[in-house]
Short mmCIF file of N, CA, C and O in Angstrom, two decimals:
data_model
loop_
_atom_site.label_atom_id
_atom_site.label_comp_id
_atom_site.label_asym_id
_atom_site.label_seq_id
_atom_site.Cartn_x
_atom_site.Cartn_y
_atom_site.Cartn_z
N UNK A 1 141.32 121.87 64.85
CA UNK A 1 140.04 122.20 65.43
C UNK A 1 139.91 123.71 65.46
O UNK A 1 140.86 124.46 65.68
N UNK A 2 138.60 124.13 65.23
CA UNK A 2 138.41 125.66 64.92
C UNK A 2 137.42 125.62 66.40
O UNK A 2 136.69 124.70 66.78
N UNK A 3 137.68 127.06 67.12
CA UNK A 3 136.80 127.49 68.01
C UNK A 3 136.44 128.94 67.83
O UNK A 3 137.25 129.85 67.93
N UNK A 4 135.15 129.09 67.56
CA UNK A 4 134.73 130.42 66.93
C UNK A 4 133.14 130.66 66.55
O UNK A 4 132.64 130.28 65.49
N UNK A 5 132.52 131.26 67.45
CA UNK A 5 131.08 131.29 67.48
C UNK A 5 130.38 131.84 66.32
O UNK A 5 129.21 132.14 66.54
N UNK A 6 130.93 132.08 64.85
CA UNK A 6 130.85 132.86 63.97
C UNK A 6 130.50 131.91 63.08
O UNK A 6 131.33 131.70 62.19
N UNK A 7 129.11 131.01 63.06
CA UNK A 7 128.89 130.13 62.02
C UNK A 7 129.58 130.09 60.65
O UNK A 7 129.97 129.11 60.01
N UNK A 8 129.65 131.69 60.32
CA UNK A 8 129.95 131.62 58.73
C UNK A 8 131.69 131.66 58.59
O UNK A 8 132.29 131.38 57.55
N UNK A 9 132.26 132.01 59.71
CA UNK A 9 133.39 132.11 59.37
C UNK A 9 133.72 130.63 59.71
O UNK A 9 134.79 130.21 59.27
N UNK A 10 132.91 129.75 60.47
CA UNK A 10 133.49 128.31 60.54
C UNK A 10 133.42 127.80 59.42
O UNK A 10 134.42 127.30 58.90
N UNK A 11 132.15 127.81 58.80
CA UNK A 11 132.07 127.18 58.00
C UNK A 11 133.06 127.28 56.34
O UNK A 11 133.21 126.34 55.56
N UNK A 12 133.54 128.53 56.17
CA UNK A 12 134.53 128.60 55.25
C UNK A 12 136.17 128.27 55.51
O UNK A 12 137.15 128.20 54.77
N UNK A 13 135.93 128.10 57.07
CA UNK A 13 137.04 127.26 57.61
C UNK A 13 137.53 126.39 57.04
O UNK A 13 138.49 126.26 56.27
N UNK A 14 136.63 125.62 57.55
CA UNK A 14 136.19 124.11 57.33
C UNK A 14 136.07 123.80 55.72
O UNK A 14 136.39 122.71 55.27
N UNK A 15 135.78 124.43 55.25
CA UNK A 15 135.52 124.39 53.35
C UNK A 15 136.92 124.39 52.94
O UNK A 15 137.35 123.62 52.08
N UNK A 16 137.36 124.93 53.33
CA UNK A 16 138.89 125.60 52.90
C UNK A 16 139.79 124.64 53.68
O UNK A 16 140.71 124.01 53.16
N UNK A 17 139.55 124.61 54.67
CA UNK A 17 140.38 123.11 55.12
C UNK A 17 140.32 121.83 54.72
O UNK A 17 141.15 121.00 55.08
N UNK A 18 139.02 121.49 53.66
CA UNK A 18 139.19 120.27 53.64
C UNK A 18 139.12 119.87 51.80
O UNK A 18 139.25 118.81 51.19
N UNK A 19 138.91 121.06 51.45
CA UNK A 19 139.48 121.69 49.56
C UNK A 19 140.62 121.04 49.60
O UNK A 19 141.08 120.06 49.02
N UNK A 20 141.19 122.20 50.85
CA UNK A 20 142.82 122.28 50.65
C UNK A 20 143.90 120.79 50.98
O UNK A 20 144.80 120.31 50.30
N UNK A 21 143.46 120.48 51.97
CA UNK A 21 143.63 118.96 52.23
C UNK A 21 142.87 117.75 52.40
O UNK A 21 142.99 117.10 53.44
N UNK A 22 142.05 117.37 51.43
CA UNK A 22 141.15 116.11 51.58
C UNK A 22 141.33 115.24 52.15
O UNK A 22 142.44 114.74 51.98
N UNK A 23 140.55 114.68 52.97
CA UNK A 23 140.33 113.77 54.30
C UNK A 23 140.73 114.41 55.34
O UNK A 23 141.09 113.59 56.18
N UNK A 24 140.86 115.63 55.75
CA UNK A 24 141.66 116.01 56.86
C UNK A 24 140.45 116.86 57.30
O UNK A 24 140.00 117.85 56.72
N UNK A 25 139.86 116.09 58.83
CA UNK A 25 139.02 116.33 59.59
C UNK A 25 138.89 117.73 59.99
O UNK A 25 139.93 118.25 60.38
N UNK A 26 137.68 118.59 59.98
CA UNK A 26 137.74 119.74 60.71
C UNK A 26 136.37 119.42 62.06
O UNK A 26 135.31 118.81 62.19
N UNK A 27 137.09 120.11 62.67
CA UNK A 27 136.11 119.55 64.11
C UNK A 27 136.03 121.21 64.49
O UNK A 27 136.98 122.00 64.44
N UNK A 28 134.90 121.46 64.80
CA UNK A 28 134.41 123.24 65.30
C UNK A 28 133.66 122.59 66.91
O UNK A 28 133.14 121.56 67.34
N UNK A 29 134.07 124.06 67.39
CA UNK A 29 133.16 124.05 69.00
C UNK A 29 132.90 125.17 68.56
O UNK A 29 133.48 125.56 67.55
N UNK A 30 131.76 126.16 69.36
CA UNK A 30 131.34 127.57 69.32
C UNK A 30 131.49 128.31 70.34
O UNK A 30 130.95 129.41 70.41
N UNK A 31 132.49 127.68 71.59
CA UNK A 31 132.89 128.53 72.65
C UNK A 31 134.02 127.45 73.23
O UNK A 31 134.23 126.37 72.69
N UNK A 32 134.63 127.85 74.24
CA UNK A 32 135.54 127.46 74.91
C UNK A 32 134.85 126.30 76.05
O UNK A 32 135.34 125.20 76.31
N UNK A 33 133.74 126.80 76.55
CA UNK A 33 133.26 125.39 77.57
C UNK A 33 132.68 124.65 76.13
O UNK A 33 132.15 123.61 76.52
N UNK A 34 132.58 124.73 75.02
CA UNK A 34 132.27 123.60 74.29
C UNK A 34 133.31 123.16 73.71
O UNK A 34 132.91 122.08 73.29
N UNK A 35 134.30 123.24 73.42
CA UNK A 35 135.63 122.48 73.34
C UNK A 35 136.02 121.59 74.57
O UNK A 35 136.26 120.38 74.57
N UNK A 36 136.04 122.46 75.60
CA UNK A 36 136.69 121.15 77.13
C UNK A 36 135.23 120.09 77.29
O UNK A 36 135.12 119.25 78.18
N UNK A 37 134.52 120.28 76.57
CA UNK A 37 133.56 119.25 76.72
C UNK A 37 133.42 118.09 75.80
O UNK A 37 132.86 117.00 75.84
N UNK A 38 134.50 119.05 74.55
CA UNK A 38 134.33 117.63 73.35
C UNK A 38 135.94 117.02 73.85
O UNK A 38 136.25 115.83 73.80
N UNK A 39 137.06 118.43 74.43
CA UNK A 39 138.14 117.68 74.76
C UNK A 39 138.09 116.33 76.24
O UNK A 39 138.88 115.40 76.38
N UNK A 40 137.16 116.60 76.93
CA UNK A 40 137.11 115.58 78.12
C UNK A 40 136.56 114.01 77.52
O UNK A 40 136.98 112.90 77.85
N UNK A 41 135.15 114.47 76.21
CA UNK A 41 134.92 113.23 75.83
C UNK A 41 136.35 112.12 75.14
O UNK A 41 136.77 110.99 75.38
N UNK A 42 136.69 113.19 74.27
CA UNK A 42 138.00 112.74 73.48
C UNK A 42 138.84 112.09 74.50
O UNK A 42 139.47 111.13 74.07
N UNK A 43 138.95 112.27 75.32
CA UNK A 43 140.15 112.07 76.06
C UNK A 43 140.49 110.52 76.78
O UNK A 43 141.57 110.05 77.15
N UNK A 44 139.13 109.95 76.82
CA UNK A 44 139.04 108.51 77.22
C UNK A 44 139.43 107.80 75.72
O UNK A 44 139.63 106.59 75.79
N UNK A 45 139.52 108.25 74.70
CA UNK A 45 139.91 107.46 73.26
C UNK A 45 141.59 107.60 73.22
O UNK A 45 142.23 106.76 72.60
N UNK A 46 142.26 108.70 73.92
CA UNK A 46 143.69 109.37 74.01
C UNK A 46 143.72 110.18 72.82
O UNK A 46 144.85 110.24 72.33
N UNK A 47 142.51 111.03 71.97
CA UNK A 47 142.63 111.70 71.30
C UNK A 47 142.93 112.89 71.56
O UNK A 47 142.86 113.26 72.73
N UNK A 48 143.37 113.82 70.49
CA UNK A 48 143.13 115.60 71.09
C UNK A 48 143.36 116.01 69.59
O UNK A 48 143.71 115.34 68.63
N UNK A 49 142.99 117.49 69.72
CA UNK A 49 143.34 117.81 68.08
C UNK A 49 144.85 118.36 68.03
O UNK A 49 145.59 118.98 68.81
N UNK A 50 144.94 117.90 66.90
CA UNK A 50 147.07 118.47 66.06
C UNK A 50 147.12 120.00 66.45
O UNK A 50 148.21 120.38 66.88
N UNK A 51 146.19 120.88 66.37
CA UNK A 51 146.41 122.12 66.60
C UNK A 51 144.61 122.95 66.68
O UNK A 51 143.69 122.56 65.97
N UNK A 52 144.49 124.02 67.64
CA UNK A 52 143.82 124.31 67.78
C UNK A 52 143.79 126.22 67.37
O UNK A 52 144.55 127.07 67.82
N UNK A 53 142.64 126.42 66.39
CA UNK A 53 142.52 128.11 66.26
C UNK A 53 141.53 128.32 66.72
O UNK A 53 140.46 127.74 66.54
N UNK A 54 141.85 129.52 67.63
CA UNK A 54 141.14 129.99 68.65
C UNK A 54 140.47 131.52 68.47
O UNK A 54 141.05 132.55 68.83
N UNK A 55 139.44 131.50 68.00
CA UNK A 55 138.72 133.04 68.35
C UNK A 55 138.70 133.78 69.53
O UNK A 55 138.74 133.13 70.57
N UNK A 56 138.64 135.18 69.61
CA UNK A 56 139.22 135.66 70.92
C UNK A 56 137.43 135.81 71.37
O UNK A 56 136.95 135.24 72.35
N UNK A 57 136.70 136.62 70.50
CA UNK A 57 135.05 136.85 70.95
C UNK A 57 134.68 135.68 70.88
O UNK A 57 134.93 134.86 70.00
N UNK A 58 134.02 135.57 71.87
CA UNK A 58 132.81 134.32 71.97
C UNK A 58 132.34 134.12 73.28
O UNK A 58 133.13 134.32 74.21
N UNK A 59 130.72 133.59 73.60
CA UNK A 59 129.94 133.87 74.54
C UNK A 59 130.25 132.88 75.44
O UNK A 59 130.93 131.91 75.11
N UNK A 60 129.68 133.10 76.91
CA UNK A 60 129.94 131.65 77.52
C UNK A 60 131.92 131.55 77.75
O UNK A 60 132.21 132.18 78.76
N UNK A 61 132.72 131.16 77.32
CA UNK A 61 133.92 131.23 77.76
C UNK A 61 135.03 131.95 75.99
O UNK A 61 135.39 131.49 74.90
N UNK A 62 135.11 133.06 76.64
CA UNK A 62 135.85 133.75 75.74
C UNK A 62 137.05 133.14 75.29
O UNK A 62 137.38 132.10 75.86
N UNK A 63 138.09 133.79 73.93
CA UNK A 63 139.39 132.88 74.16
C UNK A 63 140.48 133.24 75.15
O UNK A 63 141.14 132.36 75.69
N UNK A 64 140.62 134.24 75.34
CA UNK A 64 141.52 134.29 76.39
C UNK A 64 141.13 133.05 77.69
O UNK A 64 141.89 132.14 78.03
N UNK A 65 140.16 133.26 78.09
CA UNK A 65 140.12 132.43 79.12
C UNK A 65 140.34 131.02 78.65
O UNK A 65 141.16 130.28 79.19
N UNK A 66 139.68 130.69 77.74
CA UNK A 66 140.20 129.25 76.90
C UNK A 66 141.19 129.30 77.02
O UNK A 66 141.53 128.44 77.83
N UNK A 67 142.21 130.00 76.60
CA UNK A 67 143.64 129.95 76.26
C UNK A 67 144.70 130.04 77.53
O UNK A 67 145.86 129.63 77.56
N UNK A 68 143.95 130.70 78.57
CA UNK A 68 144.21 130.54 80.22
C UNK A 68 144.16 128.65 80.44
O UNK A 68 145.03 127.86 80.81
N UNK A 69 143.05 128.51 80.12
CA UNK A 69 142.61 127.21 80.68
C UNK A 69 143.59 125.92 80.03
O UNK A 69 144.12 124.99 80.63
N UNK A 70 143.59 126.26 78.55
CA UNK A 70 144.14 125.25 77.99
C UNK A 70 145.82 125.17 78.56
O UNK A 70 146.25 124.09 78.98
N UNK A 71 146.61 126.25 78.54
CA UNK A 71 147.68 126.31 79.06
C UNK A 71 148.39 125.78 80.64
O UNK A 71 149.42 125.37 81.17
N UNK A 72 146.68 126.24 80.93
CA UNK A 72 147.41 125.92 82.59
C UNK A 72 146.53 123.98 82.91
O UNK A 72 146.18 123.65 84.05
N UNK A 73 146.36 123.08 81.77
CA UNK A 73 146.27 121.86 82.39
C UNK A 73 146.98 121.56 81.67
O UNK A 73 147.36 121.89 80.55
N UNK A 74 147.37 120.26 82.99
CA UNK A 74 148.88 119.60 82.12
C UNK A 74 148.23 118.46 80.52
O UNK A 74 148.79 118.15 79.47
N UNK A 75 147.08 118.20 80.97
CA UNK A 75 146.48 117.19 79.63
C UNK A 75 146.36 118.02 78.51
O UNK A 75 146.45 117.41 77.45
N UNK A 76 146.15 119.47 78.40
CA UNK A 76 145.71 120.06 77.52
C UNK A 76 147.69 121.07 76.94
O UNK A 76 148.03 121.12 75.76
N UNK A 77 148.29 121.47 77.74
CA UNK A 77 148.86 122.79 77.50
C UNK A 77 150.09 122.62 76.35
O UNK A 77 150.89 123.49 76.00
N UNK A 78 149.99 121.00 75.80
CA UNK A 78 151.06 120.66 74.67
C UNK A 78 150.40 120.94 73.49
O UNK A 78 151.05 120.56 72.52
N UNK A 79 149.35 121.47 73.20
CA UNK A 79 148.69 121.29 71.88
C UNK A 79 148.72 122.93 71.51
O UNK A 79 148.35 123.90 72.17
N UNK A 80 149.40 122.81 69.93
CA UNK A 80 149.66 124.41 69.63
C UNK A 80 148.12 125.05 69.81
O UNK A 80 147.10 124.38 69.98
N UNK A 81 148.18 126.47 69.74
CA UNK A 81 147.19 127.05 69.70
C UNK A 81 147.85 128.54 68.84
O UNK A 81 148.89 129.18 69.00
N UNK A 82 146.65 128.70 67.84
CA UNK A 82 146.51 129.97 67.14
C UNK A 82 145.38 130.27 67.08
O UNK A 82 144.31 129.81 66.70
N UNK A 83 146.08 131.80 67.84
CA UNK A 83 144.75 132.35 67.97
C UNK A 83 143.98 132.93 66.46
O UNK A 83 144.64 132.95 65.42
N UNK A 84 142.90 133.28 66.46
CA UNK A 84 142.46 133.31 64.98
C UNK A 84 141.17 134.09 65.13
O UNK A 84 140.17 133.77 65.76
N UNK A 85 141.45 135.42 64.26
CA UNK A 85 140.28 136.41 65.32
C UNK A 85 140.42 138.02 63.76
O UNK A 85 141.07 138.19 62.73
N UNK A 86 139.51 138.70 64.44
CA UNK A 86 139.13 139.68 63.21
C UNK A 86 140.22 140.67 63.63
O UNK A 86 140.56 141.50 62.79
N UNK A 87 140.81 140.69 64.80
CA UNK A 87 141.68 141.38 65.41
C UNK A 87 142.66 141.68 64.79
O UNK A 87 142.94 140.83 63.95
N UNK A 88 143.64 142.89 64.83
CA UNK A 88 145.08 142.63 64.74
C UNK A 88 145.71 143.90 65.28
O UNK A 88 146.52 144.59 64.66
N UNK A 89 145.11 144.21 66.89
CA UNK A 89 145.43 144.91 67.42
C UNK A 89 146.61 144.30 68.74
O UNK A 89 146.22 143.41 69.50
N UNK A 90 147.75 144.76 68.86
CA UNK A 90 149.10 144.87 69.33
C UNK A 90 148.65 144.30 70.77
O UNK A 90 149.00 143.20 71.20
N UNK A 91 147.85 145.18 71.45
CA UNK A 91 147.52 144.52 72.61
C UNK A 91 147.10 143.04 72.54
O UNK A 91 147.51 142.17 73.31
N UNK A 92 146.02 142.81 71.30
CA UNK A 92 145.43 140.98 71.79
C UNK A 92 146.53 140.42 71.14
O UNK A 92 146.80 139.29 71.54
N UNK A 93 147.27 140.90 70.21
CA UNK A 93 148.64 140.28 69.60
C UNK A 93 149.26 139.87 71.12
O UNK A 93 149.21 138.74 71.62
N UNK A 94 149.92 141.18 71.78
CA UNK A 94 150.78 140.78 72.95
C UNK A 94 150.13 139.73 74.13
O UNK A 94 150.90 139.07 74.82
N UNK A 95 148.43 139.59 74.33
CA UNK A 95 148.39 139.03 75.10
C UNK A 95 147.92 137.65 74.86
O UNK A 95 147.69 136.90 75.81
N UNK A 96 147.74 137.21 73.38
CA UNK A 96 148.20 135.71 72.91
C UNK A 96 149.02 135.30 73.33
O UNK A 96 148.91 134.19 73.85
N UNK A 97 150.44 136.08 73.34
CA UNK A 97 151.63 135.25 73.54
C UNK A 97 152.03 135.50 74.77
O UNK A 97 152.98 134.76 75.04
N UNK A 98 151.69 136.33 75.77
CA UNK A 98 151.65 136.50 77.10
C UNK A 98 150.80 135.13 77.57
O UNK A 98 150.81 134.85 78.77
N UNK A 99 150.28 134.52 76.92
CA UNK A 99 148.88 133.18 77.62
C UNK A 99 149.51 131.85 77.19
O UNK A 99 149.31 130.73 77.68
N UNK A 100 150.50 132.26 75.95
CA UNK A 100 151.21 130.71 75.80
C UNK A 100 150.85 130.66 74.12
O UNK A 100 151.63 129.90 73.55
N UNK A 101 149.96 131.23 73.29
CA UNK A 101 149.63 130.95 71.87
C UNK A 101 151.03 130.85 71.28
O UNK A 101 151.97 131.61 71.49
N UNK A 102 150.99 129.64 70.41
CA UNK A 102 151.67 129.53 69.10
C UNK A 102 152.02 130.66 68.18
O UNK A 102 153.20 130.91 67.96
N UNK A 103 150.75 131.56 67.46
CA UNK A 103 150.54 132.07 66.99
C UNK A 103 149.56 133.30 66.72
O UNK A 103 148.87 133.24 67.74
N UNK A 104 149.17 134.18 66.12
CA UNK A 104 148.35 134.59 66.00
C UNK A 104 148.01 134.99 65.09
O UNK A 104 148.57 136.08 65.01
N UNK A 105 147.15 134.77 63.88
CA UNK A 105 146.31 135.17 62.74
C UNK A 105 145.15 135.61 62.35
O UNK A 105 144.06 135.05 62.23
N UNK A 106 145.53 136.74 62.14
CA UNK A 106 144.31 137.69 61.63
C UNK A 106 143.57 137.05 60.51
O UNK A 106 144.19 136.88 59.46
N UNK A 107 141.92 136.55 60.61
CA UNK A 107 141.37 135.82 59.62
C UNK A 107 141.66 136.83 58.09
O UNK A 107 141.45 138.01 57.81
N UNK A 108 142.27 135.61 57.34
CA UNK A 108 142.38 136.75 56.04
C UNK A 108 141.06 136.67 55.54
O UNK A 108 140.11 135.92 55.75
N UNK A 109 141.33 137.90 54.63
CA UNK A 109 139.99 137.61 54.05
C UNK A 109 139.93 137.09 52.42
O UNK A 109 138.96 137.00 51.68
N UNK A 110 141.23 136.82 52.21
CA UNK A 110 141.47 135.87 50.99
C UNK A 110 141.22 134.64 51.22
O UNK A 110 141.81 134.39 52.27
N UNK A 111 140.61 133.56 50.81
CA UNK A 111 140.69 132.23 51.16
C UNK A 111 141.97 131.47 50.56
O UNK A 111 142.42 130.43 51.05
N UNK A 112 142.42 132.06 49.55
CA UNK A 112 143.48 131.31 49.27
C UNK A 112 144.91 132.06 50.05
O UNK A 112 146.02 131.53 49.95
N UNK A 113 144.73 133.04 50.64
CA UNK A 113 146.22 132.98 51.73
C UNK A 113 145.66 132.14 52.46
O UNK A 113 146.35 131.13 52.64
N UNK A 114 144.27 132.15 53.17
CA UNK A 114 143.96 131.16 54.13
C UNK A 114 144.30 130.00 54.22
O UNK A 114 144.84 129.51 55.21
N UNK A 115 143.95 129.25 52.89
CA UNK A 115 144.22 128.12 52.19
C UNK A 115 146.05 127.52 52.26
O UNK A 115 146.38 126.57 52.97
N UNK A 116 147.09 128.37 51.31
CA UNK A 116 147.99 128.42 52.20
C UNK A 116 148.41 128.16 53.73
O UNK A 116 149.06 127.19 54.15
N UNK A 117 147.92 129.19 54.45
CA UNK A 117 148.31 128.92 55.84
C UNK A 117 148.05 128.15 56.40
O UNK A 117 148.61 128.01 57.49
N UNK A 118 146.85 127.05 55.87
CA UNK A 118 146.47 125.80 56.29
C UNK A 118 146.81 124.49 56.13
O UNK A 118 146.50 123.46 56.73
N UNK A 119 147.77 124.81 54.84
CA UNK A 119 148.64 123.85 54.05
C UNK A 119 149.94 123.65 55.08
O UNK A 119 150.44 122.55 55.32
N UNK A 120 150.50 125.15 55.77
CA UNK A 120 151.64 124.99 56.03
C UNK A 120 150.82 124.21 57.66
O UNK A 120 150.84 123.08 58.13
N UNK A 121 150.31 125.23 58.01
CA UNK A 121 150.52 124.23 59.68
C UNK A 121 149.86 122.69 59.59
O UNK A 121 150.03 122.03 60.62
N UNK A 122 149.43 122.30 58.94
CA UNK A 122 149.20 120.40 58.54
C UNK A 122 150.16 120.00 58.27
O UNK A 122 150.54 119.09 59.01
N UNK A 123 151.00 120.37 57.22
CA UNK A 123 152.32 120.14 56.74
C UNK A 123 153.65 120.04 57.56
O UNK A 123 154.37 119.04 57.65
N UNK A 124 153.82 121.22 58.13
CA UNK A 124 155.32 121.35 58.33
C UNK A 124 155.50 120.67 59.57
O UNK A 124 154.47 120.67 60.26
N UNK A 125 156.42 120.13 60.05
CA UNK A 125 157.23 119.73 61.25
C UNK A 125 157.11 121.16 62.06
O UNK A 125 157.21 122.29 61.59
N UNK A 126 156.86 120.80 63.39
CA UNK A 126 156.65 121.79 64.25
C UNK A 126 157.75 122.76 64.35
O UNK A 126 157.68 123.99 64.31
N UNK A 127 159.11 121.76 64.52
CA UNK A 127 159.83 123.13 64.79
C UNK A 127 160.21 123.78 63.59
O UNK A 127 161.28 124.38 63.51
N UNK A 128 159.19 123.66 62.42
CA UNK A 128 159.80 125.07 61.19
C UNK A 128 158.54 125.47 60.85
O UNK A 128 158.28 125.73 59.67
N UNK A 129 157.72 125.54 61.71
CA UNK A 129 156.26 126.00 61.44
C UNK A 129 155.95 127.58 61.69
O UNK A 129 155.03 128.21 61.17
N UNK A 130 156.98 128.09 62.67
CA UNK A 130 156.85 129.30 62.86
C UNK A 130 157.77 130.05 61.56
O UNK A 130 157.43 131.04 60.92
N UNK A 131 158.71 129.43 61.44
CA UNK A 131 159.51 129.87 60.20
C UNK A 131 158.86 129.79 58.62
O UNK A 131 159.46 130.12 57.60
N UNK A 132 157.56 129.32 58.70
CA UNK A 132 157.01 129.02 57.50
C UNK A 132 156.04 130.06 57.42
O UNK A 132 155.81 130.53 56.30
N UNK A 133 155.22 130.65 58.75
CA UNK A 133 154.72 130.92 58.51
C UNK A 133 154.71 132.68 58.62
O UNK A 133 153.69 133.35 58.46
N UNK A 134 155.86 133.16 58.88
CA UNK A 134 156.67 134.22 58.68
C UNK A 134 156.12 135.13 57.49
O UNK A 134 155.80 136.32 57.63
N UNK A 135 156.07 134.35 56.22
CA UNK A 135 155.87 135.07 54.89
C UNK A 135 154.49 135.56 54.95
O UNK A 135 154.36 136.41 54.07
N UNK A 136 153.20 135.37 55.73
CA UNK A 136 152.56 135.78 55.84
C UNK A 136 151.91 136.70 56.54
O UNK A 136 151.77 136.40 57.73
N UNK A 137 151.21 138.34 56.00
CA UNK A 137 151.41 139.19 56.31
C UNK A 137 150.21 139.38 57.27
O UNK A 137 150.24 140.45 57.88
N UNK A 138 148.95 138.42 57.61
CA UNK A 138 147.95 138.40 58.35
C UNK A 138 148.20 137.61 59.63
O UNK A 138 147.28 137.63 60.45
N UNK A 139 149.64 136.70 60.02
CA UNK A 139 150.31 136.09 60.82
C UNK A 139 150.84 136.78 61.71
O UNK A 139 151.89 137.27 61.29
N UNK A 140 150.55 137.16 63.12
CA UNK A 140 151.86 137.96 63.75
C UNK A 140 152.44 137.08 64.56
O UNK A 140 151.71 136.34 65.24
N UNK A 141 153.85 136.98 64.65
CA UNK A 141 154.56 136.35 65.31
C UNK A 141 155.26 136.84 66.53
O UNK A 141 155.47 138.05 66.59
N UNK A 142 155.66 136.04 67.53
CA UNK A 142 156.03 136.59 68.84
C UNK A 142 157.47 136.86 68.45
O UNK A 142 158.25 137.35 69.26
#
């Protein structure tokens, strides 16, 4: 699931996510109270999404606070989160992983590293997901 108020950057998300792996659902919110609103519906089915990228700008509930929120409920705080933002300044680096993020990735602006990096986190077994995704130079890791 992509959260990111940036129509166009969802939408090449989503293009690129589903090129890259056919049949594999992309679900977008455009802020953080519109995610806990599709996550509360979901939640009577026992759904949630495999992993969530998180934009840091956005109106209405920013990601940090998303990323506050998602962490601190117990229904929500197992589901990875990467953050995913135009950023790749040290401070929102440090305070992703100060909030609990998985990850953090600077949107490339290649679609095919993108493409890649989308391959690996669908793909890999969680615990070698951070190790996979190492080789990439728009990835910062904690």
């Amino acid at each position: 699931m992509l959260v990111d108020d940036d129509a166009d950057d969802a939408g090449l998300f989503c293009e690129t996510l589903t090129r890259t792996l056919p049949g594999t659902k992309c679900l977008t919110a455009e802020n953080g109270q519109e995610l806990f609103k599709f996550l509360s519906a979901q939640s009577q089915y026992g759904n949630k999404p495999d992993v969530i990228f998180l934009d840091i700008n956005m109106p209405v509930m920013n990601g940090w606070e998303c990323l506050r929120k998602l962490k601190g409920s117990s229904s929500y705080n197992s589901i990875p989160i990467i953050m995913y933002s135009t950023s790749s300044a040290k401070k929102d680096i440090d305070m992703a992983y100060s909030l609990g993020a998985m990850a953090f990735l600077t949107k490339p602006e290649d679609l095919m590293e993108l493409s890649k990096i989308l391959r690996i986190v669908a793909l890999s077994p969680q615990d070698r997901l951070l190790h996979e995704l190492k080789a990439f130079e728009s990835v910062k890791l904690n």
